[in-house]
Amino acid sequence: MSALEQFAPLPLQESWDNAGLQVGLTEAEVSGALLCLDVTEAVVDEALRKGCNVVVSHHPLLFRGLKTISDLTDVQRTVRKAVKHEVCVISMHTNMDNARGGVNFKIAAKLGLTDVEFMAEKRVGDVTCGSGVIGTLEEPMAADDFVKRVKQVFGVECAMTNELLRRPVSRVAICGGAGDFLLDDAVAAGADAFITGEMHYHQYFGYEQRIQICVIGHYQSEQFTTEVFRDIIAERCPGVKTEIAETCTNPILYF
């Protein structure tokens, strides 16, 4: 927990978030850490099969307090299973989104962007952070080729875009997950394209030939966050076994 929080301090999280320890005792000795995007019963089962008594997730298992811990909801059932089998659950959410080297920097690295910097930079205490990043492609690309490359890198079946840009894409803004609140920041920062996980319908209007919007799915945009967790633990807690979850928790299917 200390290693993860040194990298992405909890004060970096948004006011509505609930990052940090979700379930378990901090003095437990780690047998292994399963790294995932979401915590479900199936993920806890996978942790048990692989001998991991810690689950590190991006999305918190507990966003709000529980008034009942029974079997009425998937969250309640997951909490009960984790407690029963003494599995600790730790979540690093918007603090990891906002941290230098975090979720958005990983997305930029996967796309090979250079000169990556925070897009909407801010300071929390003595830490510089930001909700999104912007960087430059190694070579400018036609808009259709850019969208094809994004689909290939993230393994998405389809991408939602606005009208294809009739100029090369060079500067790319990124916000994993639900990042449509940063669309105007991306335009103001001079980005040719903006990649995010999900966006409201009405926000596609009015940006034709101003910026190439490319929406690839919430899960798909943040899928490599587990690699960030793995690298932090490998560097700061050498010897701790880590496993990237094989369970796909994306609830959205494409037909």
Short mmCIF file of C-alpha atoms in Angstrom, two decimals:
data_model
loop_
_atom_site.label_atom_id
_atom_site.label_comp_id
_atom_site.label_asym_id
_atom_site.label_seq_id
_atom_site.Cartn_x
_atom_site.Cartn_y
_atom_site.Cartn_z
CA MET A 1 0.00 0.00 0.00
CA SER A 2 2.81 2.37 0.89
CA ALA A 3 4.55 1.74 -2.44
CA LEU A 4 1.38 2.39 -4.44
CA GLU A 5 0.49 5.50 -2.45
CA GLN A 6 3.99 6.94 -2.75
CA PHE A 7 3.58 6.72 -6.52
CA ALA A 8 -0.02 8.01 -6.55
CA PRO A 9 -0.78 9.73 -3.21
CA LEU A 10 -4.40 9.41 -2.09
CA PRO A 11 -4.85 13.23 -1.90
CA LEU A 12 -4.60 13.25 -5.72
CA GLN A 13 -7.97 11.51 -6.00
CA GLU A 14 -11.12 13.44 -6.88
CA SER A 15 -13.47 14.47 -4.07
CA TRP A 16 -16.13 11.91 -5.07
CA ASP A 17 -13.70 8.99 -5.23
CA ASN A 18 -12.85 6.28 -2.68
CA ALA A 19 -9.35 5.05 -3.46
CA GLY A 20 -7.16 3.18 -0.99
CA LEU A 21 -7.77 0.15 1.21
CA GLN A 22 -11.19 -1.37 0.51
CA VAL A 23 -11.17 -4.67 2.38
CA GLY A 24 -8.69 -6.38 4.69
CA LEU A 25 -6.04 -5.86 7.34
CA THR A 26 -2.89 -3.88 6.66
CA GLU A 27 -0.68 -6.21 8.70
CA ALA A 28 -1.45 -9.20 6.50
CA GLU A 29 1.63 -10.79 4.89
CA VAL A 30 1.40 -10.73 1.11
CA SER A 31 1.43 -14.08 -0.65
CA GLY A 32 0.89 -12.47 -4.05
CA ALA A 33 -0.98 -9.60 -5.70
CA LEU A 34 -3.56 -9.99 -8.46
CA LEU A 35 -3.78 -6.83 -10.57
CA CYS A 36 -7.06 -5.90 -12.25
CA LEU A 37 -9.33 -3.13 -13.46
CA ASP A 38 -12.49 -4.13 -11.56
CA VAL A 39 -13.09 -6.33 -8.51
CA THR A 40 -15.74 -9.01 -8.93
CA GLU A 41 -16.42 -12.40 -7.37
CA ALA A 42 -14.68 -13.99 -10.35
CA VAL A 43 -11.59 -11.86 -9.76
CA VAL A 44 -11.44 -12.88 -6.08
CA ASP A 45 -11.81 -16.52 -7.19
CA GLU A 46 -8.90 -16.06 -9.60
CA ALA A 47 -6.79 -14.53 -6.82
CA LEU A 48 -7.47 -17.56 -4.63
CA ARG A 49 -6.61 -19.99 -7.45
CA LYS A 50 -3.31 -18.21 -8.02
CA GLY A 51 -2.37 -17.98 -4.37
CA CYS A 52 -2.78 -14.22 -4.13
CA ASN A 53 -4.22 -12.74 -0.95
CA VAL A 54 -4.12 -9.14 -2.27
CA VAL A 55 -6.14 -7.71 -5.15
CA VAL A 56 -5.04 -4.35 -6.53
CA SER A 57 -7.69 -2.75 -8.73
CA HIS A 58 -8.11 0.50 -10.60
CA HIS A 59 -11.83 0.93 -10.01
CA PRO A 60 -12.81 0.84 -6.33
CA LEU A 61 -14.92 -2.05 -5.15
CA LEU A 62 -16.57 0.33 -2.68
CA PHE A 63 -17.61 3.73 -4.02
CA ARG A 64 -20.19 4.31 -1.31
CA GLY A 65 -20.73 2.90 2.14
CA LEU A 66 -22.63 -0.36 2.51
CA LYS A 67 -25.59 -0.49 4.89
CA THR A 68 -25.95 -4.23 4.40
CA ILE A 69 -23.39 -6.97 3.74
CA SER A 70 -25.47 -9.86 2.48
CA ASP A 71 -25.86 -11.44 -0.97
CA LEU A 72 -28.24 -8.90 -2.52
CA THR A 73 -25.73 -7.26 -4.87
CA ASP A 74 -22.54 -8.23 -6.65
CA VAL A 75 -20.57 -5.77 -4.50
CA GLN A 76 -21.92 -7.28 -1.26
CA ARG A 77 -21.14 -10.79 -2.45
CA THR A 78 -17.63 -9.78 -3.47
CA VAL A 79 -16.95 -8.13 -0.11
CA ARG A 80 -18.20 -11.23 1.75
CA LYS A 81 -16.00 -13.53 -0.35
CA ALA A 82 -12.92 -11.34 0.15
CA VAL A 83 -13.46 -11.16 3.92
CA LYS A 84 -14.22 -14.88 4.20
CA HIS A 85 -11.00 -15.83 2.44
CA GLU A 86 -8.90 -13.04 3.98
CA VAL A 87 -8.21 -11.36 0.66
CA CYS A 88 -7.19 -7.70 0.91
CA VAL A 89 -8.51 -5.32 -1.75
CA ILE A 90 -6.69 -2.08 -2.57
CA SER A 91 -7.89 0.36 -5.23
CA MET A 92 -5.91 3.13 -6.93
CA HIS A 93 -8.40 5.11 -9.01
CA THR A 94 -8.40 8.83 -9.82
CA ASN A 95 -5.21 9.28 -7.83
CA MET A 96 -3.58 6.93 -10.37
CA ASP A 97 -5.32 8.79 -13.22
CA ASN A 98 -3.87 12.08 -11.98
CA ALA A 99 -0.37 10.89 -11.09
CA ARG A 100 2.73 11.42 -13.20
CA GLY A 101 3.52 8.11 -14.85
CA GLY A 102 0.01 6.85 -14.17
CA VAL A 103 -2.88 5.69 -16.35
CA ASN A 104 -2.72 8.39 -19.02
CA PHE A 105 1.06 8.28 -19.31
CA LYS A 106 0.79 4.52 -19.90
CA ILE A 107 -1.75 5.09 -22.70
CA ALA A 108 0.61 7.66 -24.25
CA ALA A 109 3.51 5.21 -24.04
CA LYS A 110 1.48 2.49 -25.77
CA LEU A 111 0.89 4.91 -28.65
CA GLY A 112 4.55 5.92 -28.76
CA LEU A 113 3.91 9.59 -27.99
CA THR A 114 6.85 11.84 -27.17
CA ASP A 115 7.14 14.99 -25.06
CA VAL A 116 4.21 13.87 -22.92
CA GLU A 117 3.01 16.39 -20.36
CA PHE A 118 -0.05 17.08 -18.24
CA MET A 119 -2.85 18.73 -20.18
CA ALA A 120 -4.75 20.33 -17.29
CA GLU A 121 -1.91 20.63 -14.81
CA LYS A 122 -2.56 21.38 -11.15
CA ARG A 123 -0.81 21.07 -7.81
CA VAL A 124 -1.99 19.17 -4.76
CA GLY A 125 0.29 20.12 -1.91
CA ASP A 126 3.78 19.86 -3.33
CA VAL A 127 2.81 17.34 -6.05
CA THR A 128 2.22 18.30 -9.67
CA CYS A 129 -0.58 16.27 -11.24
CA GLY A 130 -3.26 16.48 -13.92
CA SER A 131 -6.40 14.83 -15.26
CA GLY A 132 -5.10 14.19 -18.78
CA VAL A 133 -1.96 14.30 -20.89
CA ILE A 134 -0.90 15.55 -24.30
CA GLY A 135 1.98 14.38 -26.46
CA THR A 136 3.26 14.17 -30.01
CA LEU A 137 3.23 11.29 -32.48
CA GLU A 138 6.61 10.27 -33.85
CA GLU A 139 5.29 11.04 -37.33
CA PRO A 140 2.10 12.91 -38.32
CA MET A 141 -0.64 10.60 -39.56
CA ALA A 142 -3.78 10.90 -41.64
CA ALA A 143 -6.85 10.77 -39.42
CA ASP A 144 -8.11 7.42 -40.71
CA ASP A 145 -4.69 5.84 -40.24
CA PHE A 146 -4.52 7.30 -36.73
CA VAL A 147 -7.88 5.77 -35.77
CA LYS A 148 -6.80 2.41 -37.21
CA ARG A 149 -3.60 2.54 -35.18
CA VAL A 150 -5.50 3.31 -31.98
CA LYS A 151 -7.86 0.39 -32.65
CA GLN A 152 -4.91 -1.94 -33.21
CA VAL A 153 -2.95 -0.85 -30.12
CA PHE A 154 -5.95 -1.17 -27.80
CA GLY A 155 -7.52 -4.18 -29.48
CA VAL A 156 -10.90 -2.50 -29.89
CA GLU A 157 -13.57 -3.79 -32.24
CA CYS A 158 -14.82 -0.33 -33.06
CA ALA A 159 -14.06 3.29 -32.26
CA MET A 160 -16.58 6.11 -32.14
CA THR A 161 -15.34 9.23 -33.90
CA ASN A 162 -16.63 12.49 -35.23
CA GLU A 163 -16.03 13.60 -38.83
CA LEU A 164 -12.54 12.57 -39.91
CA LEU A 165 -10.04 15.40 -39.73
CA ARG A 166 -8.81 16.68 -43.10
CA ARG A 167 -5.35 17.50 -41.79
CA PRO A 168 -2.61 15.33 -40.31
CA VAL A 169 -2.82 14.26 -36.67
CA SER A 170 0.31 15.11 -34.71
CA ARG A 171 -0.56 16.34 -31.21
CA VAL A 172 -2.69 13.87 -29.26
CA ALA A 173 -4.57 14.49 -25.99
CA ILE A 174 -5.55 11.55 -23.77
CA CYS A 175 -7.86 10.90 -20.84
CA GLY A 176 -8.59 7.29 -19.99
CA GLY A 177 -12.05 6.32 -18.79
CA ALA A 178 -14.80 8.94 -18.84
CA GLY A 179 -12.78 11.92 -20.06
CA ASP A 180 -15.21 14.05 -22.03
CA PHE A 181 -14.88 16.85 -19.47
CA LEU A 182 -11.41 17.51 -20.92
CA LEU A 183 -12.45 17.90 -24.56
CA ASP A 184 -12.28 21.71 -24.52
CA ASP A 185 -8.96 21.57 -22.68
CA ALA A 186 -7.64 19.38 -25.48
CA VAL A 187 -8.75 21.90 -28.09
CA ALA A 188 -7.24 24.77 -26.10
CA ALA A 189 -3.95 22.86 -25.79
CA GLY A 190 -3.71 22.59 -29.57
CA ALA A 191 -4.37 18.86 -29.84
CA ASP A 192 -5.27 17.44 -33.24
CA ALA A 193 -6.93 14.41 -31.65
CA PHE A 194 -8.49 13.44 -28.34
CA ILE A 195 -8.67 9.84 -27.12
CA THR A 196 -10.92 8.83 -24.25
CA GLY A 197 -12.97 5.88 -23.07
CA GLU A 198 -16.49 7.27 -23.18
CA MET A 199 -18.23 10.50 -24.11
CA HIS A 200 -21.76 11.90 -24.07
CA TYR A 201 -23.62 12.05 -27.39
CA HIS A 202 -24.12 15.81 -27.49
CA GLN A 203 -20.42 16.52 -27.01
CA TYR A 204 -19.63 15.20 -30.48
CA PHE A 205 -21.35 18.23 -32.01
CA GLY A 206 -19.46 21.38 -32.98
CA TYR A 207 -15.93 19.99 -33.16
CA GLU A 208 -15.86 19.10 -36.86
CA GLN A 209 -12.40 19.85 -38.30
CA ARG A 210 -11.33 21.30 -34.95
CA ILE A 211 -10.21 18.04 -33.32
CA GLN A 212 -10.42 14.33 -34.08
CA ILE A 213 -12.47 12.66 -31.35
CA CYS A 214 -11.70 8.97 -30.84
CA VAL A 215 -13.69 7.09 -28.19
CA ILE A 216 -12.58 3.49 -27.62
CA GLY A 217 -14.47 2.22 -24.55
CA HIS A 218 -13.90 2.74 -20.83
CA TYR A 219 -12.42 -0.69 -20.14
CA GLN A 220 -10.33 -0.69 -23.30
CA SER A 221 -8.79 2.70 -22.59
CA GLU A 222 -7.64 1.72 -19.09
CA GLN A 223 -6.74 -1.93 -19.66
CA PHE A 224 -2.98 -1.34 -19.32
CA THR A 225 -3.28 0.17 -15.82
CA THR A 226 -2.39 -3.27 -14.46
CA GLU A 227 1.05 -2.86 -16.05
CA VAL A 228 1.55 0.34 -14.05
CA PHE A 229 0.69 -1.55 -10.85
CA ARG A 230 3.05 -4.37 -11.81
CA ASP A 231 5.98 -2.04 -12.44
CA ILE A 232 5.47 -0.12 -9.19
CA ILE A 233 5.39 -3.31 -7.13
CA ALA A 234 8.36 -4.84 -8.99
CA GLU A 235 10.47 -1.73 -8.36
CA ARG A 236 9.46 -0.94 -4.79
CA CYS A 237 8.52 -4.37 -3.43
CA PRO A 238 10.92 -6.78 -5.14
CA GLY A 239 10.13 -10.39 -4.40
CA VAL A 240 6.37 -9.90 -4.21
CA LYS A 241 4.63 -12.13 -6.74
CA THR A 242 2.31 -10.26 -9.11
CA GLU A 243 -0.23 -11.66 -11.55
CA ILE A 244 -2.20 -9.65 -14.11
CA ALA A 245 -5.79 -10.86 -13.95
CA GLU A 246 -7.00 -12.99 -16.84
CA THR A 247 -10.66 -12.44 -15.90
CA CYS A 248 -12.23 -9.92 -18.27
CA THR A 249 -14.54 -7.68 -16.27
CA ASN A 250 -15.72 -5.50 -19.15
CA PRO A 251 -19.54 -5.62 -18.86
CA ILE A 252 -20.06 -4.31 -22.40
CA LEU A 253 -20.32 -6.71 -25.34
CA TYR A 254 -20.15 -5.77 -29.02
CA PHE A 255 -22.31 -7.52 -31.60
#
